[in-house]
JSON list of C-alpha atoms in Angstrom, two decimals:
[
{"chain": "P", "resi": 1, "resn": "MET", "atom": "CA", "xyz": [24.42, -194.07, -108.45]},
{"chain": "P", "resi": 2, "resn": "ARG", "atom": "CA", "xyz": [27.08, -196.63, -108.82]},
{"chain": "P", "resi": 3, "resn": "ALA", "atom": "CA", "xyz": [24.73, -198.89, -110.68]},
{"chain": "P", "resi": 4, "resn": "LEU", "atom": "CA", "xyz": [23.81, -196.12, -113.08]},
{"chain": "P", "resi": 5, "resn": "LEU", "atom": "CA", "xyz": [27.50, -195.39, -113.76]},
{"chain": "P", "resi": 6, "resn": "GLN", "atom": "CA", "xyz": [28.16, -199.05, -114.45]},
{"chain": "P", "resi": 7, "resn": "MET", "atom": "CA", "xyz": [25.13, -199.21, -116.85]},
{"chain": "P", "resi": 8, "resn": "CYS", "atom": "CA", "xyz": [26.58, -196.08, -118.75]},
{"chain": "P", "resi": 9, "resn": "VAL", "atom": "CA", "xyz": [29.98, -197.75, -119.03]},
{"chain": "P", "resi": 10, "resn": "VAL", "atom": "CA", "xyz": [28.60, -201.03, -120.23]},
{"chain": "P", "resi": 11, "resn": "ALA", "atom": "CA", "xyz": [26.29, -199.13, -122.72]},
{"chain": "P", "resi": 12, "resn": "GLY", "atom": "CA", "xyz": [29.24, -197.10, -123.98]},
{"chain": "P", "resi": 13, "resn": "CYS", "atom": "CA", "xyz": [31.27, -200.34, -124.58]},
{"chain": "P", "resi": 14, "resn": "VAL", "atom": "CA", "xyz": [28.44, -201.81, -126.47]},
{"chain": "P", "resi": 15, "resn": "ALA", "atom": "CA", "xyz": [27.56, -198.71, -128.43]},
{"chain": "P", "resi": 16, "resn": "SER", "atom": "CA", "xyz": [31.18, -197.91, -129.50]},
{"chain": "P", "resi": 17, "resn": "PRO", "atom": "CA", "xyz": [31.64, -200.92, -131.77]},
{"chain": "P", "resi": 18, "resn": "ILE", "atom": "CA", "xyz": [28.20, -200.28, -133.31]},
{"chain": "P", "resi": 19, "resn": "ALA", "atom": "CA", "xyz": [29.40, -196.59, -134.06]},
{"chain": "P", "resi": 20, "resn": "VAL", "atom": "CA", "xyz": [32.49, -197.90, -135.73]},
{"chain": "P", "resi": 21, "resn": "VAL", "atom": "CA", "xyz": [30.42, -200.35, -137.94]},
{"chain": "P", "resi": 22, "resn": "THR", "atom": "CA", "xyz": [28.08, -197.62, -139.12]},
{"chain": "P", "resi": 23, "resn": "ILE", "atom": "CA", "xyz": [31.10, -195.39, -140.09]},
{"chain": "P", "resi": 24, "resn": "ALA", "atom": "CA", "xyz": [32.73, -198.08, -142.29]},
{"chain": "P", "resi": 25, "resn": "GLN", "atom": "CA", "xyz": [30.14, -198.71, -144.90]},
{"chain": "P", "resi": 26, "resn": "GLY", "atom": "CA", "xyz": [32.08, -201.13, -147.03]},
{"chain": "P", "resi": 27, "resn": "ASN", "atom": "CA", "xyz": [30.70, -203.80, -149.28]},
{"chain": "P", "resi": 28, "resn": "PRO", "atom": "CA", "xyz": [31.62, -207.32, -147.93]},
{"chain": "P", "resi": 29, "resn": "GLU", "atom": "CA", "xyz": [30.73, -209.00, -151.26]},
{"chain": "P", "resi": 30, "resn": "ALA", "atom": "CA", "xyz": [32.96, -206.59, -153.21]},
{"chain": "P", "resi": 31, "resn": "ALA", "atom": "CA", "xyz": [35.69, -206.84, -150.61]},
{"chain": "P", "resi": 32, "resn": "ARG", "atom": "CA", "xyz": [36.26, -210.46, -151.64]},
{"chain": "P", "resi": 33, "resn": "VAL", "atom": "CA", "xyz": [36.86, -209.55, -155.19]},
{"chain": "P", "resi": 34, "resn": "LYS", "atom": "CA", "xyz": [40.60, -209.54, -155.92]},
{"chain": "P", "resi": 35, "resn": "ASN", "atom": "CA", "xyz": [42.19, -207.18, -158.48]},
{"chain": "P", "resi": 36, "resn": "PRO", "atom": "CA", "xyz": [43.06, -209.18, -161.54]},
{"chain": "P", "resi": 37, "resn": "VAL", "atom": "CA", "xyz": [45.35, -206.38, -163.07]},
{"chain": "P", "resi": 38, "resn": "ALA", "atom": "CA", "xyz": [48.91, -206.04, -161.82]},
{"chain": "P", "resi": 39, "resn": "ALA", "atom": "CA", "xyz": [50.01, -202.54, -160.83]},
{"chain": "P", "resi": 40, "resn": "THR", "atom": "CA", "xyz": [52.54, -202.35, -163.64]},
{"chain": "P", "resi": 41, "resn": "THR", "atom": "CA", "xyz": [53.95, -199.08, -165.06]},
{"chain": "P", "resi": 42, "resn": "GLU", "atom": "CA", "xyz": [51.52, -199.54, -167.94]},
{"chain": "P", "resi": 43, "resn": "SER", "atom": "CA", "xyz": [48.46, -200.05, -165.69]},
{"chain": "P", "resi": 44, "resn": "LEU", "atom": "CA", "xyz": [49.48, -197.04, -163.47]},
{"chain": "P", "resi": 45, "resn": "SER", "atom": "CA", "xyz": [49.90, -194.84, -166.67]},
{"chain": "P", "resi": 46, "resn": "ASP", "atom": "CA", "xyz": [46.53, -195.96, -168.10]},
{"chain": "P", "resi": 47, "resn": "GLY", "atom": "CA", "xyz": [44.91, -195.44, -164.73]},
{"chain": "P", "resi": 48, "resn": "LYS", "atom": "CA", "xyz": [46.22, -191.89, -164.42]},
{"chain": "P", "resi": 49, "resn": "ARG", "atom": "CA", "xyz": [44.91, -190.99, -167.82]},
{"chain": "P", "resi": 50, "resn": "ILE", "atom": "CA", "xyz": [41.50, -192.39, -167.09]},
{"chain": "P", "resi": 51, "resn": "TYR", "atom": "CA", "xyz": [41.42, -190.84, -163.59]},
{"chain": "P", "resi": 52, "resn": "GLN", "atom": "CA", "xyz": [42.24, -187.41, -165.11]},
{"chain": "P", "resi": 53, "resn": "ARG", "atom": "CA", "xyz": [39.45, -187.74, -167.60]},
{"chain": "P", "resi": 54, "resn": "TYR", "atom": "CA", "xyz": [36.75, -188.93, -165.36]},
{"chain": "P", "resi": 55, "resn": "CYS", "atom": "CA", "xyz": [37.73, -188.41, -161.68]},
{"chain": "P", "resi": 56, "resn": "ALA", "atom": "CA", "xyz": [39.80, -185.32, -161.38]},
{"chain": "P", "resi": 57, "resn": "SER", "atom": "CA", "xyz": [37.03, -182.84, -161.97]},
{"chain": "P", "resi": 58, "resn": "CYS", "atom": "CA", "xyz": [35.55, -183.97, -158.56]},
{"chain": "P", "resi": 59, "resn": "HIS", "atom": "CA", "xyz": [38.37, -185.49, -156.61]},
{"chain": "P", "resi": 60, "resn": "GLY", "atom": "CA", "xyz": [41.02, -183.12, -157.82]},
{"chain": "P", "resi": 61, "resn": "SER", "atom": "CA", "xyz": [43.99, -183.68, -160.16]},
{"chain": "P", "resi": 62, "resn": "ASN", "atom": "CA", "xyz": [46.05, -185.05, -157.20]},
{"chain": "P", "resi": 63, "resn": "ALA", "atom": "CA", "xyz": [43.13, -187.02, -155.75]},
{"chain": "P", "resi": 64, "resn": "GLU", "atom": "CA", "xyz": [43.22, -184.96, -152.58]},
{"chain": "P", "resi": 65, "resn": "GLY", "atom": "CA", "xyz": [39.43, -184.19, -152.70]},
{"chain": "P", "resi": 66, "resn": "GLY", "atom": "CA", "xyz": [37.26, -181.56, -154.27]},
{"chain": "P", "resi": 67, "resn": "PRO", "atom": "CA", "xyz": [35.35, -178.67, -152.83]},
{"chain": "P", "resi": 68, "resn": "GLY", "atom": "CA", "xyz": [31.82, -179.66, -153.80]},
{"chain": "P", "resi": 69, "resn": "ASN", "atom": "CA", "xyz": [29.09, -177.11, -154.45]},
{"chain": "P", "resi": 70, "resn": "ASP", "atom": "CA", "xyz": [25.57, -176.30, -153.59]},
{"chain": "P", "resi": 71, "resn": "LEU", "atom": "CA", "xyz": [24.24, -179.38, -155.31]},
{"chain": "P", "resi": 72, "resn": "ILE", "atom": "CA", "xyz": [26.82, -182.01, -154.36]},
{"chain": "P", "resi": 73, "resn": "PRO", "atom": "CA", "xyz": [29.01, -182.53, -151.24]},
{"chain": "P", "resi": 74, "resn": "ALA", "atom": "CA", "xyz": [32.78, -182.30, -151.38]},
{"chain": "P", "resi": 75, "resn": "ALA", "atom": "CA", "xyz": [34.40, -185.34, -153.11]},
{"chain": "P", "resi": 76, "resn": "PRO", "atom": "CA", "xyz": [36.65, -187.26, -150.55]},
{"chain": "P", "resi": 77, "resn": "ASP", "atom": "CA", "xyz": [40.38, -187.28, -150.52]},
{"chain": "P", "resi": 78, "resn": "LEU", "atom": "CA", "xyz": [41.54, -190.52, -152.16]},
{"chain": "P", "resi": 79, "resn": "THR", "atom": "CA", "xyz": [45.11, -190.28, -150.81]},
{"chain": "P", "resi": 80, "resn": "ASP", "atom": "CA", "xyz": [44.42, -190.57, -147.19]},
{"chain": "P", "resi": 81, "resn": "GLN", "atom": "CA", "xyz": [43.66, -193.57, -144.89]},
{"chain": "P", "resi": 82, "resn": "GLU", "atom": "CA", "xyz": [39.89, -192.96, -144.55]},
{"chain": "P", "resi": 83, "resn": "TRP", "atom": "CA", "xyz": [37.71, -194.92, -146.85]},
{"chain": "P", "resi": 84, "resn": "LYS", "atom": "CA", "xyz": [34.01, -194.66, -145.94]},
{"chain": "P", "resi": 85, "resn": "ARG", "atom": "CA", "xyz": [32.84, -197.14, -148.61]},
{"chain": "P", "resi": 86, "resn": "GLY", "atom": "CA", "xyz": [35.55, -199.65, -148.09]},
{"chain": "P", "resi": 87, "resn": "SER", "atom": "CA", "xyz": [39.16, -199.76, -148.71]},
{"chain": "P", "resi": 88, "resn": "THR", "atom": "CA", "xyz": [39.81, -203.03, -150.60]},
{"chain": "P", "resi": 89, "resn": "ASP", "atom": "CA", "xyz": [40.54, -203.06, -154.26]},
{"chain": "P", "resi": 90, "resn": "GLY", "atom": "CA", "xyz": [37.21, -204.74, -154.93]},
{"chain": "P", "resi": 91, "resn": "GLU", "atom": "CA", "xyz": [35.30, -202.15, -152.86]},
{"chain": "P", "resi": 92, "resn": "ILE", "atom": "CA", "xyz": [36.94, -199.21, -154.76]},
{"chain": "P", "resi": 93, "resn": "PHE", "atom": "CA", "xyz": [36.29, -200.96, -158.07]},
{"chain": "P", "resi": 94, "resn": "SER", "atom": "CA", "xyz": [32.58, -201.42, -157.10]},
{"chain": "P", "resi": 95, "resn": "VAL", "atom": "CA", "xyz": [32.23, -197.75, -156.13]},
{"chain": "P", "resi": 96, "resn": "ILE", "atom": "CA", "xyz": [33.76, -196.59, -159.37]},
{"chain": "P", "resi": 97, "resn": "LYS", "atom": "CA", "xyz": [31.65, -198.97, -161.46]},
{"chain": "P", "resi": 98, "resn": "ASN", "atom": "CA", "xyz": [28.34, -198.78, -159.57]},
{"chain": "P", "resi": 99, "resn": "GLY", "atom": "CA", "xyz": [28.46, -195.38, -157.95]},
{"chain": "P", "resi": 100, "resn": "VAL", "atom": "CA", "xyz": [27.14, -194.83, -154.49]},
{"chain": "P", "resi": 101, "resn": "PRO", "atom": "CA", "xyz": [23.35, -195.04, -154.20]},
{"chain": "P", "resi": 102, "resn": "PRO", "atom": "CA", "xyz": [20.86, -193.76, -153.29]},
{"chain": "P", "resi": 103, "resn": "GLU", "atom": "CA", "xyz": [22.02, -190.11, -153.81]},
{"chain": "P", "resi": 104, "resn": "LEU", "atom": "CA", "xyz": [24.56, -191.09, -156.47]},
{"chain": "P", "resi": 105, "resn": "ASN", "atom": "CA", "xyz": [26.76, -188.17, -155.47]},
{"chain": "P", "resi": 106, "resn": "MET", "atom": "CA", "xyz": [29.37, -190.59, -156.89]},
{"chain": "P", "resi": 107, "resn": "ILE", "atom": "CA", "xyz": [27.87, -191.63, -160.13]},
{"chain": "P", "resi": 108, "resn": "PRO", "atom": "CA", "xyz": [28.38, -195.05, -161.71]},
{"chain": "P", "resi": 109, "resn": "PHE", "atom": "CA", "xyz": [31.07, -195.33, -164.46]},
{"chain": "P", "resi": 110, "resn": "GLY", "atom": "CA", "xyz": [30.35, -198.80, -165.53]},
{"chain": "P", "resi": 111, "resn": "ASP", "atom": "CA", "xyz": [28.76, -197.84, -168.75]},
{"chain": "P", "resi": 112, "resn": "GLN", "atom": "CA", "xyz": [31.63, -195.46, -169.57]},
{"chain": "P", "resi": 113, "resn": "ILE", "atom": "CA", "xyz": [34.80, -197.20, -168.42]},
{"chain": "P", "resi": 114, "resn": "LYS", "atom": "CA", "xyz": [35.75, -200.79, -169.18]},
{"chain": "P", "resi": 115, "resn": "ASP", "atom": "CA", "xyz": [36.42, -203.06, -166.17]},
{"chain": "P", "resi": 116, "resn": "THR", "atom": "CA", "xyz": [40.13, -203.43, -166.90]},
{"chain": "P", "resi": 117, "resn": "GLU", "atom": "CA", "xyz": [40.39, -199.64, -167.10]},
{"chain": "P", "resi": 118, "resn": "ILE", "atom": "CA", "xyz": [38.64, -199.30, -163.79]},
{"chain": "P", "resi": 119, "resn": "TRP", "atom": "CA", "xyz": [41.12, -201.82, -162.29]},
{"chain": "P", "resi": 120, "resn": "ASN", "atom": "CA", "xyz": [43.85, -199.51, -163.71]},
{"chain": "P", "resi": 121, "resn": "VAL", "atom": "CA", "xyz": [42.30, -196.54, -161.93]},
{"chain": "P", "resi": 122, "resn": "VAL", "atom": "CA", "xyz": [42.25, -198.61, -158.70]},
{"chain": "P", "resi": 123, "resn": "ASN", "atom": "CA", "xyz": [45.98, -199.36, -159.09]},
{"chain": "P", "resi": 124, "resn": "TYR", "atom": "CA", "xyz": [46.64, -195.67, -159.77]},
{"chain": "P", "resi": 125, "resn": "ILE", "atom": "CA", "xyz": [44.72, -194.42, -156.74]},
{"chain": "P", "resi": 126, "resn": "ARG", "atom": "CA", "xyz": [46.62, -197.01, -154.67]},
{"chain": "P", "resi": 127, "resn": "SER", "atom": "CA", "xyz": [49.81, -195.46, -155.91]},
{"chain": "P", "resi": 128, "resn": "LEU", "atom": "CA", "xyz": [48.86, -192.09, -154.64]},
{"chain": "P", "resi": 129, "resn": "ALA", "atom": "CA", "xyz": [48.37, -193.18, -150.92]},
{"chain": "P", "resi": 130, "resn": "LYS", "atom": "CA", "xyz": [50.07, -190.94, -148.42]},
{"chain": "P", "resi": 131, "resn": "ARG", "atom": "CA", "xyz": [52.90, -192.77, -146.63]},
{"chain": "P", "resi": 132, "resn": "LYS", "atom": "CA", "xyz": [52.68, -192.69, -142.81]}
]
C-alpha cells in the first residue's frame, strides 16, 4: 500500500508540470520578438481606435471579454493575468496578426491591420491590465 501511495505522489509531481505546460500554449518563437513601438500617448490612442474598430465586438469595449454565441466561444478577458496563447508582446502580436488556428475563433487580422498598428493595439491592451 505504501509503495502504491509513493507511486501516486511521484506521478502527481511528474504530471503537474505537464498540466501547466499544456495550459500555457504560448509561441516560443513569437515570445522572442520585441515590440518595436514605444507605448507613447500617440501609440495608445491609435491602439485604442483600432481596438474599438476590430476587437471590441468580440472582446468588449473595455477588453473584459465577450459573451460568445452558439457558433463561437466567449472571447477572453484581455485585462486579467491569464493569457492562454502567451503573454509577451510578441505572442500577443502574433495572435492578432495570425489568428488562432485551427478553429480560428480568433481570426487573423494581418491582412486588415498594418504591423505598426497591431503593435499599437498591443500597447493599448497592455495599458488596460488590471493592477494587483
